[in-house]
Amino acid sequence: MTDSFPGLRLVQGDTVQLVTDATSVTITGAITSKGVLLDGRGFVELTLPDADPQQRRDLERSQRYWYQLYRGGALIYSSPHLTLSETRRTGDGSLVVTGAP
């Protein structure tokens, strides 16, 4: 378990507990988390399975979030509090959430 920049390696889980200032949701499915460097700055990119379109709007309204990623019931990554940088959908409908400490 770590509470820092996850590095550039891809971390895969099956459940994420996502907490914002207004809500807390548990999402299950194929979930990935990885660190991304852009212009010398570190970001965390969380990719969630195709989900309710309302989730994206809820995240964009909150601006700050943190999450805990689990695999097989074991906590494998706990993010610091993050400021939302971007949300977008991929071609397969997955929601990608990018944030920075």
PDB file of C-alpha atoms in Angstrom:
ATOM      1  CA  MET A   1       0.000   0.000   0.000  1.00  0.00           C
ATOM      2  CA  THR A   2       1.316   3.445  -0.849  1.00  0.00           C
ATOM      3  CA  ASP A   3       0.115   6.990  -0.393  1.00  0.00           C
ATOM      4  CA  SER A   4       2.214   8.864  -2.943  1.00  0.00           C
ATOM      5  CA  PHE A   5       2.845   9.197  -6.659  1.00  0.00           C
ATOM      6  CA  PRO A   6       2.328   5.653  -7.993  1.00  0.00           C
ATOM      7  CA  GLY A   7       5.157   5.859 -10.501  1.00  0.00           C
ATOM      8  CA  LEU A   8       4.789   5.186 -14.195  1.00  0.00           C
ATOM      9  CA  ARG A   9       3.851   1.539 -13.799  1.00  0.00           C
ATOM     10  CA  LEU A  10       0.263   0.478 -14.389  1.00  0.00           C
ATOM     11  CA  VAL A  11      -1.538  -0.762 -11.262  1.00  0.00           C
ATOM     12  CA  GLN A  12      -4.607  -2.920 -11.919  1.00  0.00           C
ATOM     13  CA  GLY A  13      -7.435  -3.526  -9.490  1.00  0.00           C
ATOM     14  CA  ASP A  14     -11.007  -4.733  -9.383  1.00  0.00           C
ATOM     15  CA  THR A  15     -12.626  -2.279  -6.948  1.00  0.00           C
ATOM     16  CA  VAL A  16     -12.124   1.402  -6.219  1.00  0.00           C
ATOM     17  CA  GLN A  17     -13.558   3.513  -3.410  1.00  0.00           C
ATOM     18  CA  LEU A  18     -13.710   7.047  -4.835  1.00  0.00           C
ATOM     19  CA  VAL A  19     -14.349   9.913  -2.411  1.00  0.00           C
ATOM     20  CA  THR A  20     -15.101  13.543  -3.288  1.00  0.00           C
ATOM     21  CA  ASP A  21     -16.175  16.438  -1.109  1.00  0.00           C
ATOM     22  CA  ALA A  22     -19.807  15.630  -1.947  1.00  0.00           C
ATOM     23  CA  THR A  23     -20.008  11.870  -2.466  1.00  0.00           C
ATOM     24  CA  SER A  24     -18.426   8.472  -2.011  1.00  0.00           C
ATOM     25  CA  VAL A  25     -18.875   5.648  -4.523  1.00  0.00           C
ATOM     26  CA  THR A  26     -17.595   2.119  -4.910  1.00  0.00           C
ATOM     27  CA  ILE A  27     -16.951   0.988  -8.469  1.00  0.00           C
ATOM     28  CA  THR A  28     -16.091  -2.563  -9.506  1.00  0.00           C
ATOM     29  CA  GLY A  29     -14.655  -3.953 -12.715  1.00  0.00           C
ATOM     30  CA  ALA A  30     -11.374  -3.590 -14.585  1.00  0.00           C
ATOM     31  CA  ILE A  31      -9.749  -0.520 -13.014  1.00  0.00           C
ATOM     32  CA  THR A  32      -6.271   0.872 -13.666  1.00  0.00           C
ATOM     33  CA  SER A  33      -4.192   3.565 -12.044  1.00  0.00           C
ATOM     34  CA  LYS A  34      -0.893   4.953 -13.251  1.00  0.00           C
ATOM     35  CA  GLY A  35       1.341   7.944 -12.899  1.00  0.00           C
ATOM     36  CA  VAL A  36       1.764  10.260 -15.869  1.00  0.00           C
ATOM     37  CA  LEU A  37       4.463  12.911 -16.289  1.00  0.00           C
ATOM     38  CA  LEU A  38       3.532  15.947 -18.359  1.00  0.00           C
ATOM     39  CA  ASP A  39       5.726  19.043 -18.624  1.00  0.00           C
ATOM     40  CA  GLY A  40       7.714  17.920 -15.586  1.00  0.00           C
ATOM     41  CA  ARG A  41       4.616  17.580 -13.423  1.00  0.00           C
ATOM     42  CA  GLY A  42       3.211  14.338 -11.987  1.00  0.00           C
ATOM     43  CA  PHE A  43      -0.421  13.341 -12.414  1.00  0.00           C
ATOM     44  CA  VAL A  44      -2.372  10.234 -11.454  1.00  0.00           C
ATOM     45  CA  GLU A  45      -4.626   8.740 -14.129  1.00  0.00           C
ATOM     46  CA  LEU A  46      -7.469   6.517 -12.918  1.00  0.00           C
ATOM     47  CA  THR A  47      -9.387   4.547 -15.570  1.00  0.00           C
ATOM     48  CA  LEU A  48     -12.794   3.219 -14.552  1.00  0.00           C
ATOM     49  CA  PRO A  49     -15.083   0.809 -16.414  1.00  0.00           C
ATOM     50  CA  ASP A  50     -17.959   2.117 -18.511  1.00  0.00           C
ATOM     51  CA  ALA A  51     -20.316   3.588 -15.962  1.00  0.00           C
ATOM     52  CA  ASP A  52     -23.190   5.963 -15.414  1.00  0.00           C
ATOM     53  CA  PRO A  53     -22.539   9.243 -17.317  1.00  0.00           C
ATOM     54  CA  GLN A  54     -23.597  11.078 -14.159  1.00  0.00           C
ATOM     55  CA  GLN A  55     -20.319  10.014 -12.498  1.00  0.00           C
ATOM     56  CA  ARG A  56     -18.298  12.264 -14.797  1.00  0.00           C
ATOM     57  CA  ARG A  57     -20.509  15.266 -14.089  1.00  0.00           C
ATOM     58  CA  ASP A  58     -20.358  14.609 -10.332  1.00  0.00           C
ATOM     59  CA  LEU A  59     -16.559  14.453 -10.418  1.00  0.00           C
ATOM     60  CA  GLU A  60     -16.247  17.646 -12.432  1.00  0.00           C
ATOM     61  CA  ARG A  61     -18.382  19.513  -9.914  1.00  0.00           C
ATOM     62  CA  SER A  62     -16.315  18.409  -6.932  1.00  0.00           C
ATOM     63  CA  GLN A  63     -12.829  19.363  -8.219  1.00  0.00           C
ATOM     64  CA  ARG A  64     -11.051  17.416  -5.392  1.00  0.00           C
ATOM     65  CA  TYR A  65     -11.011  13.675  -4.771  1.00  0.00           C
ATOM     66  CA  TRP A  66      -9.004  10.725  -3.478  1.00  0.00           C
ATOM     67  CA  TYR A  67      -9.338   6.994  -3.956  1.00  0.00           C
ATOM     68  CA  GLN A  68      -8.374   3.592  -2.651  1.00  0.00           C
ATOM     69  CA  LEU A  69      -7.741   0.824  -5.183  1.00  0.00           C
ATOM     70  CA  TYR A  70      -8.284  -2.830  -4.234  1.00  0.00           C
ATOM     71  CA  ARG A  71      -7.530  -6.169  -5.858  1.00  0.00           C
ATOM     72  CA  GLY A  72      -9.125  -9.310  -4.441  1.00  0.00           C
ATOM     73  CA  GLY A  73     -10.224  -7.379  -1.354  1.00  0.00           C
ATOM     74  CA  ALA A  74      -6.692  -6.184  -0.526  1.00  0.00           C
ATOM     75  CA  LEU A  75      -5.816  -2.487  -0.611  1.00  0.00           C
ATOM     76  CA  ILE A  76      -3.063  -1.966  -3.197  1.00  0.00           C
ATOM     77  CA  TYR A  77      -2.982   1.833  -3.589  1.00  0.00           C
ATOM     78  CA  SER A  78      -4.285   4.779  -1.606  1.00  0.00           C
ATOM     79  CA  SER A  79      -3.975   8.124  -3.365  1.00  0.00           C
ATOM     80  CA  PRO A  80      -3.271  11.444  -1.699  1.00  0.00           C
ATOM     81  CA  HIS A  81      -5.951  14.112  -2.005  1.00  0.00           C
ATOM     82  CA  LEU A  82      -5.971  15.140  -5.654  1.00  0.00           C
ATOM     83  CA  THR A  83      -7.133  18.177  -7.581  1.00  0.00           C
ATOM     84  CA  LEU A  84      -9.078  17.218 -10.685  1.00  0.00           C
ATOM     85  CA  SER A  85      -7.238  18.091 -13.895  1.00  0.00           C
ATOM     86  CA  GLU A  86      -9.365  16.319 -16.508  1.00  0.00           C
ATOM     87  CA  THR A  87     -12.129  13.801 -17.078  1.00  0.00           C
ATOM     88  CA  ARG A  88     -12.701  12.134 -20.431  1.00  0.00           C
ATOM     89  CA  ARG A  89     -14.228   9.055 -22.029  1.00  0.00           C
ATOM     90  CA  THR A  90     -12.205   6.578 -24.050  1.00  0.00           C
ATOM     91  CA  GLY A  91     -13.442   4.926 -27.236  1.00  0.00           C
ATOM     92  CA  ASP A  92     -14.764   1.954 -25.252  1.00  0.00           C
ATOM     93  CA  GLY A  93     -16.679   4.215 -22.846  1.00  0.00           C
ATOM     94  CA  SER A  94     -14.284   3.986 -19.913  1.00  0.00           C
ATOM     95  CA  LEU A  95     -14.023   7.076 -17.718  1.00  0.00           C
ATOM     96  CA  VAL A  96     -10.494   8.462 -17.267  1.00  0.00           C
ATOM     97  CA  VAL A  97      -9.962  10.803 -14.308  1.00  0.00           C
ATOM     98  CA  THR A  98      -6.677  12.711 -14.061  1.00  0.00           C
ATOM     99  CA  GLY A  99      -5.572  14.603 -10.965  1.00  0.00           C
ATOM    100  CA  ALA A 100      -2.532  16.033  -9.238  1.00  0.00           C
ATOM    101  CA  PRO A 101      -1.631  16.460  -5.568  1.00  0.00           C
TER     102      PRO A 101
END
